[in-house]
Coordinates of C-alpha atoms and ligand atoms in Angstrom, one line a residue:
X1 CA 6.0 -40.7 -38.1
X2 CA 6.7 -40.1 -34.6
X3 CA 3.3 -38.0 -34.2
X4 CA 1.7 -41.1 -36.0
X5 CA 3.0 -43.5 -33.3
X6 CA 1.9 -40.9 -30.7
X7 CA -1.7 -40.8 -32.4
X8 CA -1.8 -44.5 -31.8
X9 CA -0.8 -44.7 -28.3
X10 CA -2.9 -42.1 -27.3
X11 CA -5.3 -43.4 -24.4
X12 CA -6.4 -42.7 -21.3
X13 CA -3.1 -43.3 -19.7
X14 CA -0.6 -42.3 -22.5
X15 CA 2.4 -44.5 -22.7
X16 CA 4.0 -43.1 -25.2
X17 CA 7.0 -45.5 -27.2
X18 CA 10.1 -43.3 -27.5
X19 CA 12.7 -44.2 -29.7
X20 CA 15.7 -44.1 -28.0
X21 CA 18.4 -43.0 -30.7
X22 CA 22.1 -43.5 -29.5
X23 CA 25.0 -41.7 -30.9
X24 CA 27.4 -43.6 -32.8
X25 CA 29.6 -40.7 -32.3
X26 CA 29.1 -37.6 -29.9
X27 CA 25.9 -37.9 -27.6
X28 CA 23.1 -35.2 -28.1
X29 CA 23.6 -32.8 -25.3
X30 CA 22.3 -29.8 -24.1
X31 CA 24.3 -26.8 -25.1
X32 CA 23.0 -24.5 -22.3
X33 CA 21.6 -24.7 -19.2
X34 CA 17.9 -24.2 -18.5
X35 CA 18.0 -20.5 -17.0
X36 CA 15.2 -19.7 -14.1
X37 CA 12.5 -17.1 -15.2
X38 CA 11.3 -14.9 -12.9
X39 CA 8.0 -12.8 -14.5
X40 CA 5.6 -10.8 -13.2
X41 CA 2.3 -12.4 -13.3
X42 CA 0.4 -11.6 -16.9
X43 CA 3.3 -11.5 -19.0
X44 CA 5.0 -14.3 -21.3
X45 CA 7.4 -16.7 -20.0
X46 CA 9.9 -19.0 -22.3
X47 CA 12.3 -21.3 -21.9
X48 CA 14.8 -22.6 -24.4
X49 CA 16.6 -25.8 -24.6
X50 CA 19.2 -26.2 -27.3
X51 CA 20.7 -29.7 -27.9
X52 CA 24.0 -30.0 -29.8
X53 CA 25.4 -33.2 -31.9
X54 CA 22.5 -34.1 -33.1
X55 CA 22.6 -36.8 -36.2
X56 CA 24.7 -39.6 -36.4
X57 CA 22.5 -42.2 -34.3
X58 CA 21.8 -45.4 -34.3
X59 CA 19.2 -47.3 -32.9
X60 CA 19.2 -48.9 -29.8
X61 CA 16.5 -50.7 -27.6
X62 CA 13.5 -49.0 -27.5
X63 CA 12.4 -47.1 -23.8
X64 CA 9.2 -45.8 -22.8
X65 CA 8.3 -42.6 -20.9
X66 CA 4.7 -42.9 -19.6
X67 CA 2.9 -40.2 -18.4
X68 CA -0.2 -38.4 -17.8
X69 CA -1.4 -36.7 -20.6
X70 CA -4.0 -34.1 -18.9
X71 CA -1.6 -32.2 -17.0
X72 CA -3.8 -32.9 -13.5
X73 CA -1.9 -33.3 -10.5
X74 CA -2.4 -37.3 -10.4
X75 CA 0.3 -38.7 -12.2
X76 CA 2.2 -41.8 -13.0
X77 CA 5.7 -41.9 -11.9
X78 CA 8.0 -41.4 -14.8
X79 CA 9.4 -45.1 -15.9
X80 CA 12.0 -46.0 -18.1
X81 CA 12.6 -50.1 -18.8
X82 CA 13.6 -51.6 -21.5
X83 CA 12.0 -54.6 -23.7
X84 CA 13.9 -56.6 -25.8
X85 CA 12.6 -55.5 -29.5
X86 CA 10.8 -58.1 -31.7
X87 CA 11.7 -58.6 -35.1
X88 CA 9.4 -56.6 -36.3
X89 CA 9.8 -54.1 -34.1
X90 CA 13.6 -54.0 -35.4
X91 CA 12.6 -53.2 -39.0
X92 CA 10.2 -50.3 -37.7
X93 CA 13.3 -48.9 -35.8
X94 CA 15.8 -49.2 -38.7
X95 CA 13.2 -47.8 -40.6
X96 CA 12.6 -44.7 -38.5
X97 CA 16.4 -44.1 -38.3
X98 CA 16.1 -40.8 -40.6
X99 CA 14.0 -39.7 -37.6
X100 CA 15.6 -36.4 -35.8
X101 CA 16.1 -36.3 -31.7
X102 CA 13.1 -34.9 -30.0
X103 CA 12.6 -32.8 -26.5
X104 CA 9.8 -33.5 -24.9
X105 CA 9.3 -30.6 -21.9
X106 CA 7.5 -32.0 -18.7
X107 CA 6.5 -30.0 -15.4
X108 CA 8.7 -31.9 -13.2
X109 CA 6.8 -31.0 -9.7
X110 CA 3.1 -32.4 -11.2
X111 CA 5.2 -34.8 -13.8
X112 CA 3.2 -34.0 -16.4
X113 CA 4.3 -34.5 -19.9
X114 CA 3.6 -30.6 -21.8
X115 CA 4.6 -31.1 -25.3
X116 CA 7.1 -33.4 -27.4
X117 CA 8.8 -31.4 -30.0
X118 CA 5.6 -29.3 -31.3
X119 CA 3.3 -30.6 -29.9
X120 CA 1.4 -29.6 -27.1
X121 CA -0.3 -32.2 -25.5
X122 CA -1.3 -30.3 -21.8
X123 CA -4.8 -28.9 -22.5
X124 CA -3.4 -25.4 -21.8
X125 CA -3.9 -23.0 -24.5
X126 CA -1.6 -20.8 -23.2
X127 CA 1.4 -23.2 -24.1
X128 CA 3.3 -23.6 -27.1
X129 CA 6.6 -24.9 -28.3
X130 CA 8.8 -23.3 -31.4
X131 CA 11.7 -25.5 -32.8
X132 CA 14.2 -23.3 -34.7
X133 CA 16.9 -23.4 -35.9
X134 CA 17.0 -27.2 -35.8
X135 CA 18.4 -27.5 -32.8
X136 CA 16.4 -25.1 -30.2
X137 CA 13.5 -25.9 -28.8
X138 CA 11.5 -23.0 -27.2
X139 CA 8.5 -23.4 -24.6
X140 CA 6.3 -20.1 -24.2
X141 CA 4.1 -19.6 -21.9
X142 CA 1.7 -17.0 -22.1
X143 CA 0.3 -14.8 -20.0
X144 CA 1.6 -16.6 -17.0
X145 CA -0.3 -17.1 -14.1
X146 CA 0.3 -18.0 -10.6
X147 CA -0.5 -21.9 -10.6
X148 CA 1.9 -21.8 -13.5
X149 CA 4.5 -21.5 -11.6
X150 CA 7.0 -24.9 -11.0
X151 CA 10.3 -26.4 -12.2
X152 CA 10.1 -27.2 -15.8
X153 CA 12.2 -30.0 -18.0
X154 CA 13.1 -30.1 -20.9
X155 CA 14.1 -33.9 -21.6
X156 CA 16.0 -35.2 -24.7
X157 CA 14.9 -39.1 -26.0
X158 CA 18.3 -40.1 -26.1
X159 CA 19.2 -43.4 -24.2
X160 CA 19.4 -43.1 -21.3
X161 CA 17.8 -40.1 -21.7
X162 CA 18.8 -36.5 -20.3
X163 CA 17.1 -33.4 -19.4
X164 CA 17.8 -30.0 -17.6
X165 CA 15.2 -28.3 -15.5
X166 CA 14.9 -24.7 -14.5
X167 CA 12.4 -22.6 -12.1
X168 CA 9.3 -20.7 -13.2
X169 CA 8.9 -17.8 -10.5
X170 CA 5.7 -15.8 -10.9
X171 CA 5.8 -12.8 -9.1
X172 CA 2.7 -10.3 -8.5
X173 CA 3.1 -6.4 -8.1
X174 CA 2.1 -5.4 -4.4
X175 CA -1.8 -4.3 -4.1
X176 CA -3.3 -2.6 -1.4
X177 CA -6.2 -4.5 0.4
X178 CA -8.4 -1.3 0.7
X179 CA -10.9 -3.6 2.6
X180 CA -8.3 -4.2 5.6
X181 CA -6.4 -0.6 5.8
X182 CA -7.3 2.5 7.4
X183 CA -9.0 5.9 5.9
X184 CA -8.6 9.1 7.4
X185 CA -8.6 9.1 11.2
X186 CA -9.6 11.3 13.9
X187 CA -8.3 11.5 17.6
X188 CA -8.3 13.7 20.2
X189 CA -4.8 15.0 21.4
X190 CA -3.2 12.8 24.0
X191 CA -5.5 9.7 22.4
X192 CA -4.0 7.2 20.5
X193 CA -4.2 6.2 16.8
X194 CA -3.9 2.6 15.2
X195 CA -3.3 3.2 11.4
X196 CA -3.1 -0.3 9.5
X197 CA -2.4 -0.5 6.1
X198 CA -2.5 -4.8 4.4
X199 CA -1.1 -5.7 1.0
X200 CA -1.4 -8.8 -1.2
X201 CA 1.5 -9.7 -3.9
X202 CA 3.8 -12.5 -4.3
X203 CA 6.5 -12.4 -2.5
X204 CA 4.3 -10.8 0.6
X205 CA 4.8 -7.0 0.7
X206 CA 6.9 -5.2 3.1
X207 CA 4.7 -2.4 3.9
X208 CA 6.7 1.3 5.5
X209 CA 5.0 4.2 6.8
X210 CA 6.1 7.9 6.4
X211 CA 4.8 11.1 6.6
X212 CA 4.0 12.9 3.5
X213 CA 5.9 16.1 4.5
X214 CA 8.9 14.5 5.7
X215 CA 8.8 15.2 9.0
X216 CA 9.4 11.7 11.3
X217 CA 7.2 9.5 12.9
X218 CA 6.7 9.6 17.0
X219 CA 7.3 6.0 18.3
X220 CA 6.5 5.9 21.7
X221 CA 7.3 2.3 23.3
X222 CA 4.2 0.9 25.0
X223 CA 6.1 -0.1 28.4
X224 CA 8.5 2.2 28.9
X225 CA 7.3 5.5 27.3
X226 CA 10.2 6.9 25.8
X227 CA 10.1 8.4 22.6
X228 CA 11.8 8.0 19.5
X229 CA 11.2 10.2 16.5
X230 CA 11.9 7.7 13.3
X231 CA 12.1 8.6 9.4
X232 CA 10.2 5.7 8.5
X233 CA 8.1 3.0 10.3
X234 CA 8.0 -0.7 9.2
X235 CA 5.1 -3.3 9.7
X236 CA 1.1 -3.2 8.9
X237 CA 0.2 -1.4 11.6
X238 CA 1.3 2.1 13.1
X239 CA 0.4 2.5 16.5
X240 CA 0.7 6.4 17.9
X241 CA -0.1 7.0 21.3
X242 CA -0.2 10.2 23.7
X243 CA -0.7 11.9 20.2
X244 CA -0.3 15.6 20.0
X245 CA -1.3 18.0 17.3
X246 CA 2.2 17.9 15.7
X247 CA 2.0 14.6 14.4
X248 CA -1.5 15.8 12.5
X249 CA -1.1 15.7 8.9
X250 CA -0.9 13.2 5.9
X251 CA 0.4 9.6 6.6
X252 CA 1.3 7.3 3.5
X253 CA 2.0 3.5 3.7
X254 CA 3.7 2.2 0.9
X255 CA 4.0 -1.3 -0.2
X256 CA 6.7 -2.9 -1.9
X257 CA 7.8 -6.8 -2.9
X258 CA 10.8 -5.8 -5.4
X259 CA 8.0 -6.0 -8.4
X260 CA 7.1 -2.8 -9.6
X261 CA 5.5 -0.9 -8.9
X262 CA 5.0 -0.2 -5.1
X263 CA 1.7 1.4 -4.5
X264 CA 0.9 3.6 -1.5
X265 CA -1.9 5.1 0.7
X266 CA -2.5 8.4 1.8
X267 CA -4.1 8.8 5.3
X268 CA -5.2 11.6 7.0
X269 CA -4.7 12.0 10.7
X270 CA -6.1 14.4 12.1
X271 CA -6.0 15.2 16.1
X272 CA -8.6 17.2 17.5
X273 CA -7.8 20.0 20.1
X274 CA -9.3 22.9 22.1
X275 CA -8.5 26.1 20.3
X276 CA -5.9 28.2 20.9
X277 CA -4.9 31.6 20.6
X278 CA -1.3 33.3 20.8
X279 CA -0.7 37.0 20.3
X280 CA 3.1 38.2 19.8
X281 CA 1.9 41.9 20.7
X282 CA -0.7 42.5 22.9
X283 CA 0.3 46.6 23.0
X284 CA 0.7 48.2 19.8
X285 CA 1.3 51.9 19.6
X286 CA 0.2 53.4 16.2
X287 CA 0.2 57.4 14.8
X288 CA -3.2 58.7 14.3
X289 CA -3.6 58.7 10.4
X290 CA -1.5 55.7 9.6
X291 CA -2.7 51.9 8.8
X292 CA -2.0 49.3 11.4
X293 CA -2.1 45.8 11.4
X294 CA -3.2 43.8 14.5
X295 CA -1.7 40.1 14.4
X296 CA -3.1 36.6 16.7
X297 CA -1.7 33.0 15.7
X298 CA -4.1 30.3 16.0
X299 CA -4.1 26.9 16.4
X300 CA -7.2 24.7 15.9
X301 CA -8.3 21.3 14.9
X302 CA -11.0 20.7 13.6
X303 CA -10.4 23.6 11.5
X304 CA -11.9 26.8 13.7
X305 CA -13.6 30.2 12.5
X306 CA -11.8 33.1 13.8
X307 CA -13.0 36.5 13.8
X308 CA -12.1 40.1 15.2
X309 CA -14.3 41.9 17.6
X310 CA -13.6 45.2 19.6
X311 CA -13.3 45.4 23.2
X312 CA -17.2 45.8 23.0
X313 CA -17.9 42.1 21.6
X314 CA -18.9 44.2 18.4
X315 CA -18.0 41.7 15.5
X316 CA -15.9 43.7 12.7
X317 CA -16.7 43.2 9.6
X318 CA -14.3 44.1 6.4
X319 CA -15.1 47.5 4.6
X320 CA -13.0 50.4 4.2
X321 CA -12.1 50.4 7.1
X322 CA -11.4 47.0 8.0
X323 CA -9.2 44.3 6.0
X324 CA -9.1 40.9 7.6
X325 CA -6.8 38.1 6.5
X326 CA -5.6 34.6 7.7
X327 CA -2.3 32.9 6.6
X328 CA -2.2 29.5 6.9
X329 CA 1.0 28.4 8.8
X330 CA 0.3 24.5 9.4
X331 CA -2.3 22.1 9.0
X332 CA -3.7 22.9 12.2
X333 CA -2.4 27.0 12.5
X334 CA -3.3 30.2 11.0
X335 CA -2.4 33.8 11.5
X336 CA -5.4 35.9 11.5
X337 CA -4.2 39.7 10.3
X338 CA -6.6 43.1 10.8
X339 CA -5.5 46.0 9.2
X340 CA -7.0 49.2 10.4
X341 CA -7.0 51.8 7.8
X342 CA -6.6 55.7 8.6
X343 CA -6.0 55.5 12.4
X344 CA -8.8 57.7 14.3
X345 CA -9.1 58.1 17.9
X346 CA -12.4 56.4 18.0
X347 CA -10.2 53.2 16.9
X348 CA -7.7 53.2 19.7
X349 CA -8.7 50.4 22.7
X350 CA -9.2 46.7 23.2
X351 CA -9.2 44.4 19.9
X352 CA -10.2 40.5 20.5
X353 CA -9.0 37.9 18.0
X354 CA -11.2 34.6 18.7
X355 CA -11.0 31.6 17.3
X356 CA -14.0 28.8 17.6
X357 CA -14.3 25.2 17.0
X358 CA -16.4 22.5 18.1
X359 CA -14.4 21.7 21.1
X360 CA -14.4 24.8 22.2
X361 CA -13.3 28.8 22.0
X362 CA -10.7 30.7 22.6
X363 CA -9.5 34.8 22.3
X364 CA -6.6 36.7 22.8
X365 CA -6.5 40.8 23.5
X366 CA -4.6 43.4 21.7
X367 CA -4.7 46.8 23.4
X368 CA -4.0 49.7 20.4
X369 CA -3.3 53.0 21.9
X370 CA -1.9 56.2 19.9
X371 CA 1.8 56.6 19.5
X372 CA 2.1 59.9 18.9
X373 CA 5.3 61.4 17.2
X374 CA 8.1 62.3 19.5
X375 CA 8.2 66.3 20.0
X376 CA 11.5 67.6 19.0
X377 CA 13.3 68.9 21.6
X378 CA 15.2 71.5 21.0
X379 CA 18.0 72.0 22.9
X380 CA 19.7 75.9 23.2
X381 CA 23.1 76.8 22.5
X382 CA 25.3 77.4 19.6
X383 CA 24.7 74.6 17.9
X384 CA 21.0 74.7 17.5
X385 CA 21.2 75.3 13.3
X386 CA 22.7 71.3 13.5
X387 CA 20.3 70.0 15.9
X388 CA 17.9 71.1 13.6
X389 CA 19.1 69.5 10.7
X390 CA 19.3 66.0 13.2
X391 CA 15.3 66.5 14.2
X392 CA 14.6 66.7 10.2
X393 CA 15.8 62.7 10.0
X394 CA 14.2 62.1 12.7
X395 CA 11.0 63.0 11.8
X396 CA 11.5 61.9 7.9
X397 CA 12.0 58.6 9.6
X398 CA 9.1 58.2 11.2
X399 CA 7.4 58.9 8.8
X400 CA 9.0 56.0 6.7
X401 CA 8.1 54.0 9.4
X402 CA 4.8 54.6 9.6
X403 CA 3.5 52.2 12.1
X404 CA 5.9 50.9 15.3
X405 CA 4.8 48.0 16.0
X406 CA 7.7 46.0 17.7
X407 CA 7.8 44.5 20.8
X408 CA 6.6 47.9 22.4
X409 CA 5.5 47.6 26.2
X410 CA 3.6 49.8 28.0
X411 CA 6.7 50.1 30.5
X412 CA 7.7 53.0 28.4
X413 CA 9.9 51.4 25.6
X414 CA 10.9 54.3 22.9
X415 CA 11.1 54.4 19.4
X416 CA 14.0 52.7 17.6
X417 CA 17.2 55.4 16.8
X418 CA 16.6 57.6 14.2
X419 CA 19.7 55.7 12.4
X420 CA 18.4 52.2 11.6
X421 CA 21.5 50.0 11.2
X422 CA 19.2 48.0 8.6
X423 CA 18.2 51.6 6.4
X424 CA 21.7 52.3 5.2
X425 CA 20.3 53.6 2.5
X426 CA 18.2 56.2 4.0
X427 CA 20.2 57.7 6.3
X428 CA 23.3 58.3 4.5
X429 CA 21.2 60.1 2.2
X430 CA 19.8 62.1 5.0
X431 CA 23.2 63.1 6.3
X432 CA 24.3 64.3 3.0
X433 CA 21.3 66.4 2.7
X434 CA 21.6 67.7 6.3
X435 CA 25.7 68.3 5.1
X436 CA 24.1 70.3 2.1
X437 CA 21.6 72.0 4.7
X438 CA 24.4 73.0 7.4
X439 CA 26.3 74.1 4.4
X440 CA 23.6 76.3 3.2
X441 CA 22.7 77.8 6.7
X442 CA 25.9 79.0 7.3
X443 CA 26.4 80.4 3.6
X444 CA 23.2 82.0 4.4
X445 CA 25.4 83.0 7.7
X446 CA 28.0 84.3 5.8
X447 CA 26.0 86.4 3.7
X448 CA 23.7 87.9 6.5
X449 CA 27.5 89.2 8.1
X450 CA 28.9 90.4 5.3
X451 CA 25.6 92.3 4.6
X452 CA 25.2 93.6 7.8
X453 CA 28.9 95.0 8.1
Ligands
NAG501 C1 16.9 -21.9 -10.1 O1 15.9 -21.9 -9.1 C2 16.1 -23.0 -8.1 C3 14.9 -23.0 -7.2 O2 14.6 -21.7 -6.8 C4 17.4 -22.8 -7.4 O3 17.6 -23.8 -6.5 C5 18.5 -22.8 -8.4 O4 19.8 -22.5 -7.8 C6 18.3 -21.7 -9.5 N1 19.3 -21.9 -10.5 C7 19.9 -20.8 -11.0 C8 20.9 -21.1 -12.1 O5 19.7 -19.7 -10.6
NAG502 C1 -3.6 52.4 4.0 O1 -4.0 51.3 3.2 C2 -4.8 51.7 2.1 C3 -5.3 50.4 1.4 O2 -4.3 49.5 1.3 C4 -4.0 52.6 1.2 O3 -4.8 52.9 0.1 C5 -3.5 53.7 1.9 O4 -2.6 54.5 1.2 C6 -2.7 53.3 3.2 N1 -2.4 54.5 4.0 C7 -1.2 54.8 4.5 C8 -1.1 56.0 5.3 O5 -0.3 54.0 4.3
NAG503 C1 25.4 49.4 6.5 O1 26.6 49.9 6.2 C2 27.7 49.3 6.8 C3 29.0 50.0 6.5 O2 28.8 50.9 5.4 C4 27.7 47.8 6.3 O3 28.7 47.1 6.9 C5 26.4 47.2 6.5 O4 26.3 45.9 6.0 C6 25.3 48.0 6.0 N1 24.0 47.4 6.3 C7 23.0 47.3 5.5 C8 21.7 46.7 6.1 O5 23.1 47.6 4.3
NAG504 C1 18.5 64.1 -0.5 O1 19.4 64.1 -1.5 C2 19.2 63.2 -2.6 C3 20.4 63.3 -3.5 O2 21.5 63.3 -2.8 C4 17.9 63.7 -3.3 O3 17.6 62.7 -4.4 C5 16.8 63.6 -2.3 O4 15.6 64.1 -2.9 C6 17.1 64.5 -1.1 N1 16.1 64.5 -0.1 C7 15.6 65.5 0.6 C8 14.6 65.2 1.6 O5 16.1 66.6 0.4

């Protein structure tokens, strides 16, 4: 009946007759409020409207809600006025009084007129209304969109007629504008670099910069200069200036709007700089026959090649004799490591680590001369039996040792005490087997005495 009415109304301007039941007893309300959805864009929205005390009507002048019918934003102010019913008009009413109360939803801010009961009248495909369980009304919107966004009403045809409204909020994750942010960057040290990083999303993305390996960010103010070193930075753009080598590395801008999830950007910064070569000993003192190892740290950006050469300029290669190695230590540091195998003569001299980039070259000097073993001397006296026994550890030490290669100076620094406070182990051991030599020298002692008297 009621879609029959509607069917016959239906122009270009719908003005749609409502009947307008009134309660005899209770008036229809609504039994909840309209709740506010909030739902990431794509995803279904609903609303539901559930009217209680329904039945029990009677009718009443007839009012009118006219509307617009396509949902565009032109449209006719929502009027109610009443006529004074014909007749005829009288008998149609009494004779639609089985007729339930129906909710008609409308999008308040564009006043259009979405569906009554059922039926969808918007040309939107995506919208649909379920009526269950007689007295709830539900509203789905699928796969919302942005523009789809708006108060919505749900209006009941009582007289006068009432109606709740709630907000549609559609939100969008947070996406990075690859067009309008940075890619890896290169400056020199003591340049400056402007990293940007733009989002789109709804709300607008807050975008925060850190640094991949969790070391803070170097905020220099413009004017006055003075650093601060900062966890995170906030804002599209990251401005470093007077940049030094330290602040090379991975740079990642993440952008968040409370809808998951955030996304991020990785960007490489990387500050370019003359090498640089550091050597913690430049004298190393080594026993003929024993491997040593010759160590240079070196710091280059772009990354540098580094090689070993002797004193004459003669590039070493690896063999048998050589074994080269490089550790990195940072993104812009190695340590370059030459092992020497079976110390000759021939090998003692000048060493040159050098390091090459395209900024530039730079070398350090290690000097390897021979260590030779300490001679035992051997002092005279009574006592000489236990000395003896001392010059044994001494010498089994060094050999444990191999290779001193400390922080020895060519101002004559000596060899570490025969009793390592670090080598426990070794040297208890050692004085129990000198106890068990002494002890055997002087039973041998003994014997030669008693022998010879
Ligand atoms: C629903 O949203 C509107 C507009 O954002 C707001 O004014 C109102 O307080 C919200 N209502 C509830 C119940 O959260
Ligand atoms: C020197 O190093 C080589 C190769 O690692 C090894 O075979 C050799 O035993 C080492 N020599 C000494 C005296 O440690
Ligand atoms: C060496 O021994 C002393 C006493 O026995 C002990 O306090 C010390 O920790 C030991 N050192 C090592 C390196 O084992
Ligand atoms: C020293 O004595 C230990 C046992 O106390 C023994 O295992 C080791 O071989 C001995 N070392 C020497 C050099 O005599």
């Amino acid at each position: 009946m009621w879609r029959a009415c509607l069917r016959a109304v239906f122009g270009r301007n719908l003005l749609v007759v409502v009947l307008e039941l009134v309660v005899t007893g209770l008036e229809p309300d609504f039994a909840y409020p309209l709740e506010n959805v909030t739902i990431p864009q794509g995803r279904d929205a609903t609303f539901t409207c559930v009217v209680k005390n329904l039945g029990g009507y009677r009718v009443s002048p007839s009012s009118s809600v006219s509307g617009d019918h396509s949902g565009s934003a032109k449209a006719r102010p929502q009027s109610s006025h009443h006529h004074q019913p014909s007749l005829y008009m009288t008998f149609i009413f009494i004779y639609q009084l089985a007729v339930p109360i129906e909710v008609a939803w409308i999008k308040a801010d564009t006043k259009a007129i979405l569906a009554i009961h059922e039926h969808v009248i918007t040309n939107n495909a995506r919208l649909s209304v379920t009526h269950s369980d007689y007295n709830t009304w539900t509203l789905n919107i699928r796969a919302a969109r942005r523009e789809d966004r708006g108060i919505y009403m749900c209006q009941v045809n009582t007289d006068p007629m009432k109606s709740q409204s709630a907000f549609l909020e559609v939100v969008i994750p947070p996406d990075i504008i690859s067009e309008e942010t940075s890619n890896d960057m290169m400056v020199p040290e003591g340049g400056s670099a402007k990293l940007v990083c733009k989002a789109r999303g709804y709300p607008k993305p807050d975008i925060v910069w850190k640094r991949e390996d969790g070391t803070e960010i170097i905020s220099r103010a413009s004017l006055t200069g003075g650093k601060t070193k900062i966890p995170t930075a906030g804002g599209e753009t990251l401005t470093l200036s007077k940049v030094t080598r330290g602040e090379m590395g991975a740079y990642l801008c993440i952008a968040s709007n409370g809808v998951p999830p955030s996304v991020s950007k990785r960007m490489m910064l990387h500050v370019h700089f003359h090498p640089m070569v550091q050597v913690p000993n430049q004298l190393v003192g080594a026993p003929i026959g024993t491997n040593v190892t010759l160590v240079c740290h070196v710091e280059a950006s772009p990354k540098a090649i580094n090689y070993w050469t002797r004193e004459s300029d003669e590039m070493i290669i690896s063999n048998s004799k050589y074994a080269m190695s490089e550790i990195k230590t940072s993104v812009y540091s190695v340590q370059m490591r030459l092992v020497i195998m079976n110390l000759q003569k021939h090998d003692l001299g000048g060493y040159k680590c050098i390091s090459k980039n395209s900024i530039g070259d730079a070398e350090g000097n290690i000097r390897l001369y021979d260590m030779e073993l300490p001679k035992h001397s051997k002092k005279t006296g009574d006592r000489r039996s236990e000395d003896d026994a001392g010059d044994l550890i001494v010498d089994r030490d060094h050999r444990l040792n191999h290779v001193h290669q400390g922080p020895l100076r060519e101002t004559g620094s000596t060899l570490e005490p025969a009793f390592d406070e670090d080598d426990n182990s070794t040297s208890t051991t050692s004085k129990q087997n000198a106890s068990l030599v002494i002890i055997a020298i002087i039973l041998v002692a003994l014997h030669h005495l008693l022998a010879s008297t």
